[in-house]
Amino acid sequence: GQQLNQSPQSMFIQEGEDVSMNCTSSSIFNTWLWYKQEPGEGPVLLIALYKAGELTSNGRLTAQFGITRKDSFLNISASIPSDVGIYFCAGPYTGANSKLTFGKGITLSVRP
Amino acid sequence: NAGVTQTPKFQVLKTGQSMTLQCAQDMNHNSMYWYRQDPGMGLRLIYYSASEGTTDKGEVPNGYNVSRLNKREFSLRLESAAPSQTSVYFCATGGFGVSGKLFFGSGTQLSVL
């Protein structure tokens, strides 16, 4: 099946640092999405990417759709304590744009 | 404007008991989904409904049934709960033409003893 790989499972950074996460797959995706989940809540969409090579920003967050269409990257600059949470990459199942498969997520901790 | 509302927020069941998780949306979206989240496993799709009147299995449908009652409501039923169904359950909705842009409820934490 289509799997999205995210590692490591956890990341610990100091407030003010930049952090980069990536997501890879053995399958080609035509859409890449990044979601963030805060404790006790459902995931919230951060950035959506629809074109190979696309680079999109949302405040301090920047995401890129890999040229091979098999990977995507999320960068957070100048981290702050409220960046803590679980970051998921996601993409639609082949031939079913309305269904998403999710990576296992990366738990980000930010030390003040 | 509540978005996606799930009830209950928490539930404890004994093995073999049944229950229904409710989900309602006021976003006028066609598609609705049920995911489960387990530690280290990410979000896995249980069932989805692309439109009113249709439902389809996702990645992990065994032990569950769903009903798309109308455009607003999509329920998930556990007929005979098992400890392996201990999880956090999320309902999500998505609109036509907004690929991947799912909106999630705040989840139901279910424990099966």
PDB file of C-alpha atoms in Angstrom:
ATOM      1  CA  GLY A   1       0.000   0.000   0.000  1.00  0.00           C
ATOM      2  CA  GLN A   2       0.937   3.635  -0.071  1.00  0.00           C
ATOM      3  CA  GLN A   3       2.983   4.520   2.962  1.00  0.00           C
ATOM      4  CA  LEU A   4       4.375   7.817   4.080  1.00  0.00           C
ATOM      5  CA  ASN A   5       7.531   7.666   6.150  1.00  0.00           C
ATOM      6  CA  GLN A   6       8.405  10.229   8.789  1.00  0.00           C
ATOM      7  CA  SER A   7      11.369  10.049  11.116  1.00  0.00           C
ATOM      8  CA  PRO A   8      12.489  10.470  13.768  1.00  0.00           C
ATOM      9  CA  GLN A   9       9.399   9.884  15.898  1.00  0.00           C
ATOM     10  CA  SER A  10      10.371  12.765  18.226  1.00  0.00           C
ATOM     11  CA  MET A  11      12.434  15.927  17.933  1.00  0.00           C
ATOM     12  CA  PHE A  12      13.630  18.233  20.688  1.00  0.00           C
ATOM     13  CA  ILE A  13      14.790  21.749  19.892  1.00  0.00           C
ATOM     14  CA  GLN A  14      15.585  24.972  21.691  1.00  0.00           C
ATOM     15  CA  GLU A  15      13.295  27.965  21.354  1.00  0.00           C
ATOM     16  CA  GLY A  16      14.504  30.155  18.520  1.00  0.00           C
ATOM     17  CA  GLU A  17      16.042  27.316  16.526  1.00  0.00           C
ATOM     18  CA  ASP A  18      14.974  26.292  13.053  1.00  0.00           C
ATOM     19  CA  VAL A  19      13.791  22.724  12.466  1.00  0.00           C
ATOM     20  CA  SER A  20      13.323  20.697   9.325  1.00  0.00           C
ATOM     21  CA  MET A  21      11.200  17.579   8.809  1.00  0.00           C
ATOM     22  CA  ASN A  22      10.773  15.420   5.799  1.00  0.00           C
ATOM     23  CA  CYS A  23       8.340  12.862   4.547  1.00  0.00           C
ATOM     24  CA  THR A  24       9.120  10.198   1.990  1.00  0.00           C
ATOM     25  CA  SER A  25       7.245   7.588   0.042  1.00  0.00           C
ATOM     26  CA  SER A  26       8.031   4.816  -2.413  1.00  0.00           C
ATOM     27  CA  SER A  27       4.984   5.936  -4.405  1.00  0.00           C
ATOM     28  CA  ILE A  28       4.405   9.125  -6.325  1.00  0.00           C
ATOM     29  CA  PHE A  29       1.979  11.600  -4.802  1.00  0.00           C
ATOM     30  CA  ASN A  30       0.264  14.426  -6.662  1.00  0.00           C
ATOM     31  CA  THR A  31      -0.595  16.279  -3.486  1.00  0.00           C
ATOM     32  CA  TRP A  32       1.334  16.711  -0.267  1.00  0.00           C
ATOM     33  CA  LEU A  33      -0.179  18.094   2.896  1.00  0.00           C
ATOM     34  CA  TRP A  34       1.186  18.986   6.288  1.00  0.00           C
ATOM     35  CA  TYR A  35      -0.997  18.897   9.388  1.00  0.00           C
ATOM     36  CA  LYS A  36      -0.311  19.827  12.997  1.00  0.00           C
ATOM     37  CA  GLN A  37      -2.033  18.280  15.991  1.00  0.00           C
ATOM     38  CA  GLU A  38      -2.001  19.933  19.396  1.00  0.00           C
ATOM     39  CA  PRO A  39      -2.746  17.947  22.557  1.00  0.00           C
ATOM     40  CA  GLY A  40      -6.416  17.033  22.917  1.00  0.00           C
ATOM     41  CA  GLU A  41      -7.345  18.337  19.484  1.00  0.00           C
ATOM     42  CA  GLY A  42      -7.728  17.058  15.962  1.00  0.00           C
ATOM     43  CA  PRO A  43      -5.139  17.768  13.262  1.00  0.00           C
ATOM     44  CA  VAL A  44      -5.249  21.128  11.536  1.00  0.00           C
ATOM     45  CA  LEU A  45      -4.037  21.729   7.995  1.00  0.00           C
ATOM     46  CA  LEU A  46      -0.897  23.882   7.827  1.00  0.00           C
ATOM     47  CA  ILE A  47       0.137  23.794   4.184  1.00  0.00           C
ATOM     48  CA  ALA A  48      -1.077  22.084   1.009  1.00  0.00           C
ATOM     49  CA  LEU A  49       1.176  21.486  -2.006  1.00  0.00           C
ATOM     50  CA  TYR A  50      -0.170  20.536  -5.418  1.00  0.00           C
ATOM     51  CA  LYS A  51       2.729  20.866  -7.854  1.00  0.00           C
ATOM     52  CA  ALA A  52       6.170  19.228  -8.028  1.00  0.00           C
ATOM     53  CA  GLY A  53       8.825  21.714  -6.967  1.00  0.00           C
ATOM     54  CA  GLU A  54       6.295  24.004  -5.322  1.00  0.00           C
ATOM     55  CA  LEU A  55       7.519  25.986  -2.324  1.00  0.00           C
ATOM     56  CA  THR A  56       4.829  27.457  -0.081  1.00  0.00           C
ATOM     57  CA  SER A  57       5.039  29.486   3.104  1.00  0.00           C
ATOM     58  CA  ASN A  58       2.608  30.061   5.928  1.00  0.00           C
ATOM     59  CA  GLY A  59       4.166  32.486   8.394  1.00  0.00           C
ATOM     60  CA  ARG A  60       7.265  30.851   9.862  1.00  0.00           C
ATOM     61  CA  LEU A  61       6.455  27.576   8.113  1.00  0.00           C
ATOM     62  CA  THR A  62       7.736  26.681   4.680  1.00  0.00           C
ATOM     63  CA  ALA A  63       6.993  23.453   2.843  1.00  0.00           C
ATOM     64  CA  GLN A  64       8.262  22.059  -0.426  1.00  0.00           C
ATOM     65  CA  PHE A  65       6.881  19.469  -2.824  1.00  0.00           C
ATOM     66  CA  GLY A  66       9.836  17.335  -3.932  1.00  0.00           C
ATOM     67  CA  ILE A  67      10.769  17.218  -7.593  1.00  0.00           C
ATOM     68  CA  THR A  68      10.529  13.421  -7.675  1.00  0.00           C
ATOM     69  CA  ARG A  69       7.003  13.691  -6.176  1.00  0.00           C
ATOM     70  CA  LYS A  70       8.085  11.079  -3.632  1.00  0.00           C
ATOM     71  CA  ASP A  71       8.977  13.450  -0.835  1.00  0.00           C
ATOM     72  CA  SER A  72       8.126  16.694   0.885  1.00  0.00           C
ATOM     73  CA  PHE A  73       9.810  18.916   3.445  1.00  0.00           C
ATOM     74  CA  LEU A  74       8.535  21.183   6.207  1.00  0.00           C
ATOM     75  CA  ASN A  75      10.686  23.838   7.801  1.00  0.00           C
ATOM     76  CA  ILE A  76       9.829  25.848  10.894  1.00  0.00           C
ATOM     77  CA  SER A  77      11.959  28.903  11.488  1.00  0.00           C
ATOM     78  CA  ALA A  78      12.629  30.636  14.803  1.00  0.00           C
ATOM     79  CA  SER A  79      10.617  28.102  16.819  1.00  0.00           C
ATOM     80  CA  ILE A  80       8.443  29.211  19.717  1.00  0.00           C
ATOM     81  CA  PRO A  81       6.854  27.175  22.526  1.00  0.00           C
ATOM     82  CA  SER A  82       3.474  27.035  20.783  1.00  0.00           C
ATOM     83  CA  ASP A  83       5.053  25.075  17.925  1.00  0.00           C
ATOM     84  CA  VAL A  84       4.904  21.951  20.095  1.00  0.00           C
ATOM     85  CA  GLY A  85       2.681  19.226  18.723  1.00  0.00           C
ATOM     86  CA  ILE A  86       2.617  16.339  16.302  1.00  0.00           C
ATOM     87  CA  TYR A  87       3.351  17.117  12.665  1.00  0.00           C
ATOM     88  CA  PHE A  88       1.865  14.795  10.074  1.00  0.00           C
ATOM     89  CA  CYS A  89       2.455  14.619   6.375  1.00  0.00           C
ATOM     90  CA  ALA A  90      -0.414  13.287   4.293  1.00  0.00           C
ATOM     91  CA  GLY A  91      -1.339  12.536   0.725  1.00  0.00           C
ATOM     92  CA  PRO A  92      -4.289  11.168  -1.189  1.00  0.00           C
ATOM     93  CA  TYR A  93      -4.664   7.492  -2.035  1.00  0.00           C
ATOM     94  CA  THR A  94      -4.020   6.774  -5.703  1.00  0.00           C
ATOM     95  CA  GLY A  95      -7.115   7.540  -7.734  1.00  0.00           C
ATOM     96  CA  ALA A  96      -9.009   8.756  -4.705  1.00  0.00           C
ATOM     97  CA  ASN A  97      -8.308  12.382  -4.052  1.00  0.00           C
ATOM     98  CA  SER A  98     -10.868  12.483  -1.317  1.00  0.00           C
ATOM     99  CA  LYS A  99      -9.072   9.886   0.852  1.00  0.00           C
ATOM    100  CA  LEU A 100      -5.887  10.676   2.716  1.00  0.00           C
ATOM    101  CA  THR A 101      -3.130   8.481   4.031  1.00  0.00           C
ATOM    102  CA  PHE A 102      -1.064   9.903   6.876  1.00  0.00           C
ATOM    103  CA  GLY A 103       2.497   9.439   8.023  1.00  0.00           C
ATOM    104  CA  LYS A 104       3.040   8.348  11.614  1.00  0.00           C
ATOM    105  CA  GLY A 105       3.892  11.872  12.668  1.00  0.00           C
ATOM    106  CA  ILE A 106       6.788  13.626  14.383  1.00  0.00           C
ATOM    107  CA  THR A 107       6.315  14.919  17.922  1.00  0.00           C
ATOM    108  CA  LEU A 108       8.072  18.251  18.303  1.00  0.00           C
ATOM    109  CA  SER A 109       9.127  19.577  21.709  1.00  0.00           C
ATOM    110  CA  VAL A 110      10.467  23.116  22.130  1.00  0.00           C
ATOM    111  CA  ARG A 111      12.558  23.949  25.175  1.00  0.00           C
ATOM    112  CA  PRO A 112      12.188  27.547  26.403  1.00  0.00           C
TER     113      PRO A 112
ATOM    114  CA  ASN B   1     -20.209  27.903  13.584  1.00  0.00           C
ATOM    115  CA  ALA B   2     -19.085  24.671  15.266  1.00  0.00           C
ATOM    116  CA  GLY B   3     -17.393  23.002  12.269  1.00  0.00           C
ATOM    117  CA  VAL B   4     -17.102  19.292  13.087  1.00  0.00           C
ATOM    118  CA  THR B   5     -18.655  18.089  16.336  1.00  0.00           C
ATOM    119  CA  GLN B   6     -17.980  14.669  17.823  1.00  0.00           C
ATOM    120  CA  THR B   7     -19.758  13.046  20.746  1.00  0.00           C
ATOM    121  CA  PRO B   8     -18.956  11.732  23.253  1.00  0.00           C
ATOM    122  CA  LYS B   9     -15.542  13.156  24.155  1.00  0.00           C
ATOM    123  CA  PHE B  10     -14.626  10.187  26.371  1.00  0.00           C
ATOM    124  CA  GLN B  11     -16.048   6.682  26.730  1.00  0.00           C
ATOM    125  CA  VAL B  12     -15.143   3.561  28.645  1.00  0.00           C
ATOM    126  CA  LEU B  13     -16.614   0.245  27.522  1.00  0.00           C
ATOM    127  CA  LYS B  14     -16.371  -3.329  28.643  1.00  0.00           C
ATOM    128  CA  THR B  15     -15.374  -5.976  26.133  1.00  0.00           C
ATOM    129  CA  GLY B  16     -18.425  -7.017  24.129  1.00  0.00           C
ATOM    130  CA  GLN B  17     -20.424  -3.852  24.682  1.00  0.00           C
ATOM    131  CA  SER B  18     -21.641  -1.800  21.767  1.00  0.00           C
ATOM    132  CA  MET B  19     -21.687   1.921  21.163  1.00  0.00           C
ATOM    133  CA  THR B  20     -22.064   4.531  18.472  1.00  0.00           C
ATOM    134  CA  LEU B  21     -19.793   7.506  17.975  1.00  0.00           C
ATOM    135  CA  GLN B  22     -21.573  10.502  16.540  1.00  0.00           C
ATOM    136  CA  CYS B  23     -20.235  13.117  14.139  1.00  0.00           C
ATOM    137  CA  ALA B  24     -22.006  16.161  12.756  1.00  0.00           C
ATOM    138  CA  GLN B  25     -20.727  18.924  10.511  1.00  0.00           C
ATOM    139  CA  ASP B  26     -22.114  22.291   9.565  1.00  0.00           C
ATOM    140  CA  MET B  27     -19.605  22.992   6.785  1.00  0.00           C
ATOM    141  CA  ASN B  28     -21.829  21.665   3.987  1.00  0.00           C
ATOM    142  CA  HIS B  29     -19.091  19.226   2.919  1.00  0.00           C
ATOM    143  CA  ASN B  30     -19.861  16.163   0.847  1.00  0.00           C
ATOM    144  CA  SER B  31     -17.167  13.853   2.202  1.00  0.00           C
ATOM    145  CA  MET B  32     -16.902  12.547   5.746  1.00  0.00           C
ATOM    146  CA  TYR B  33     -14.345  10.232   7.326  1.00  0.00           C
ATOM    147  CA  TRP B  34     -13.567   8.235  10.419  1.00  0.00           C
ATOM    148  CA  TYR B  35      -9.934   7.814  11.471  1.00  0.00           C
ATOM    149  CA  ARG B  36      -8.382   6.160  14.479  1.00  0.00           C
ATOM    150  CA  GLN B  37      -5.149   7.303  16.094  1.00  0.00           C
ATOM    151  CA  ASP B  38      -2.875   5.010  18.064  1.00  0.00           C
ATOM    152  CA  PRO B  39       0.523   5.873  19.559  1.00  0.00           C
ATOM    153  CA  GLY B  40       3.261   5.575  16.955  1.00  0.00           C
ATOM    154  CA  MET B  41       0.765   4.557  14.257  1.00  0.00           C
ATOM    155  CA  GLY B  42      -0.415   7.889  12.944  1.00  0.00           C
ATOM    156  CA  LEU B  43      -3.965   8.250  11.657  1.00  0.00           C
ATOM    157  CA  ARG B  44      -5.564   5.289   9.934  1.00  0.00           C
ATOM    158  CA  LEU B  45      -8.725   5.501   7.883  1.00  0.00           C
ATOM    159  CA  ILE B  46     -11.553   3.277   9.083  1.00  0.00           C
ATOM    160  CA  TYR B  47     -14.431   4.217   6.781  1.00  0.00           C
ATOM    161  CA  TYR B  48     -15.367   7.148   4.630  1.00  0.00           C
ATOM    162  CA  SER B  49     -18.368   8.523   2.815  1.00  0.00           C
ATOM    163  CA  ALA B  50     -17.743  10.437  -0.386  1.00  0.00           C
ATOM    164  CA  SER B  51     -21.309  11.707  -0.486  1.00  0.00           C
ATOM    165  CA  GLU B  52     -24.666  11.233   1.158  1.00  0.00           C
ATOM    166  CA  GLY B  53     -25.868   7.677   0.618  1.00  0.00           C
ATOM    167  CA  THR B  54     -22.445   6.114   0.001  1.00  0.00           C
ATOM    168  CA  THR B  55     -19.893   4.551   2.317  1.00  0.00           C
ATOM    169  CA  ASP B  56     -16.640   2.702   1.686  1.00  0.00           C
ATOM    170  CA  LYS B  57     -14.071   0.825   3.688  1.00  0.00           C
ATOM    171  CA  GLY B  58     -10.752   2.375   4.523  1.00  0.00           C
ATOM    172  CA  GLU B  59      -7.551   0.818   5.752  1.00  0.00           C
ATOM    173  CA  VAL B  60      -8.820  -0.738   9.028  1.00  0.00           C
ATOM    174  CA  PRO B  61     -12.616  -1.382   8.777  1.00  0.00           C
ATOM    175  CA  ASN B  62     -12.870  -4.673  10.659  1.00  0.00           C
ATOM    176  CA  GLY B  63     -15.056  -4.481  13.768  1.00  0.00           C
ATOM    177  CA  TYR B  64     -16.780  -1.261  12.704  1.00  0.00           C
ATOM    178  CA  ASN B  65     -19.885  -0.187  10.836  1.00  0.00           C
ATOM    179  CA  VAL B  66     -20.900   3.272   9.655  1.00  0.00           C
ATOM    180  CA  SER B  67     -24.041   5.120   8.705  1.00  0.00           C
ATOM    181  CA  ARG B  68     -24.241   8.295   6.651  1.00  0.00           C
ATOM    182  CA  LEU B  69     -27.523   9.473   8.063  1.00  0.00           C
ATOM    183  CA  ASN B  70     -27.723  12.624   5.947  1.00  0.00           C
ATOM    184  CA  LYS B  71     -25.288  15.170   4.563  1.00  0.00           C
ATOM    185  CA  ARG B  72     -24.477  16.464   8.041  1.00  0.00           C
ATOM    186  CA  GLU B  73     -24.119  13.282  10.075  1.00  0.00           C
ATOM    187  CA  PHE B  74     -21.829  10.258   9.891  1.00  0.00           C
ATOM    188  CA  SER B  75     -21.806   7.744  12.734  1.00  0.00           C
ATOM    189  CA  LEU B  76     -19.386   4.957  13.617  1.00  0.00           C
ATOM    190  CA  ARG B  77     -20.644   1.873  15.427  1.00  0.00           C
ATOM    191  CA  LEU B  78     -18.772  -0.740  17.384  1.00  0.00           C
ATOM    192  CA  GLU B  79     -21.056  -3.761  17.652  1.00  0.00           C
ATOM    193  CA  SER B  80     -18.927  -5.778  20.062  1.00  0.00           C
ATOM    194  CA  ALA B  81     -16.054  -3.755  21.418  1.00  0.00           C
ATOM    195  CA  ALA B  82     -12.626  -5.334  21.849  1.00  0.00           C
ATOM    196  CA  PRO B  83      -9.555  -4.057  23.742  1.00  0.00           C
ATOM    197  CA  SER B  84      -7.799  -3.625  20.375  1.00  0.00           C
ATOM    198  CA  GLN B  85     -10.311  -0.890  19.614  1.00  0.00           C
ATOM    199  CA  THR B  86      -8.991   1.265  22.433  1.00  0.00           C
ATOM    200  CA  SER B  87      -7.968   4.382  20.552  1.00  0.00           C
ATOM    201  CA  VAL B  88      -8.717   8.012  19.819  1.00  0.00           C
ATOM    202  CA  TYR B  89     -11.280   8.359  17.052  1.00  0.00           C
ATOM    203  CA  PHE B  90     -11.475  11.364  14.778  1.00  0.00           C
ATOM    204  CA  CYS B  91     -14.192  12.383  12.398  1.00  0.00           C
ATOM    205  CA  ALA B  92     -13.223  14.618   9.485  1.00  0.00           C
ATOM    206  CA  THR B  93     -14.952  16.311   6.579  1.00  0.00           C
ATOM    207  CA  GLY B  94     -13.832  17.556   3.196  1.00  0.00           C
ATOM    208  CA  GLY B  95     -15.437  19.462   0.394  1.00  0.00           C
ATOM    209  CA  PHE B  96     -15.545  18.710  -3.330  1.00  0.00           C
ATOM    210  CA  GLY B  97     -12.572  20.131  -5.171  1.00  0.00           C
ATOM    211  CA  VAL B  98     -10.505  20.825  -2.067  1.00  0.00           C
ATOM    212  CA  SER B  99      -8.301  17.790  -2.246  1.00  0.00           C
ATOM    213  CA  GLY B 100      -6.715  16.920   1.052  1.00  0.00           C
ATOM    214  CA  LYS B 101      -8.138  19.817   2.969  1.00  0.00           C
ATOM    215  CA  LEU B 102      -9.797  17.855   5.719  1.00  0.00           C
ATOM    216  CA  PHE B 103     -11.308  19.433   8.808  1.00  0.00           C
ATOM    217  CA  PHE B 104     -11.179  17.333  11.947  1.00  0.00           C
ATOM    218  CA  GLY B 105     -13.290  17.135  15.056  1.00  0.00           C
ATOM    219  CA  SER B 106     -11.622  17.160  18.452  1.00  0.00           C
ATOM    220  CA  GLY B 107     -11.794  13.390  18.875  1.00  0.00           C
ATOM    221  CA  THR B 108     -13.344  10.696  21.055  1.00  0.00           C
ATOM    222  CA  GLN B 109     -11.066   8.879  23.469  1.00  0.00           C
ATOM    223  CA  LEU B 110     -12.348   5.313  23.791  1.00  0.00           C
ATOM    224  CA  SER B 111     -11.093   2.729  26.254  1.00  0.00           C
ATOM    225  CA  VAL B 112     -12.243  -0.887  26.063  1.00  0.00           C
ATOM    226  CA  LEU B 113     -11.519  -2.908  29.172  1.00  0.00           C
TER     227      LEU B 113
END
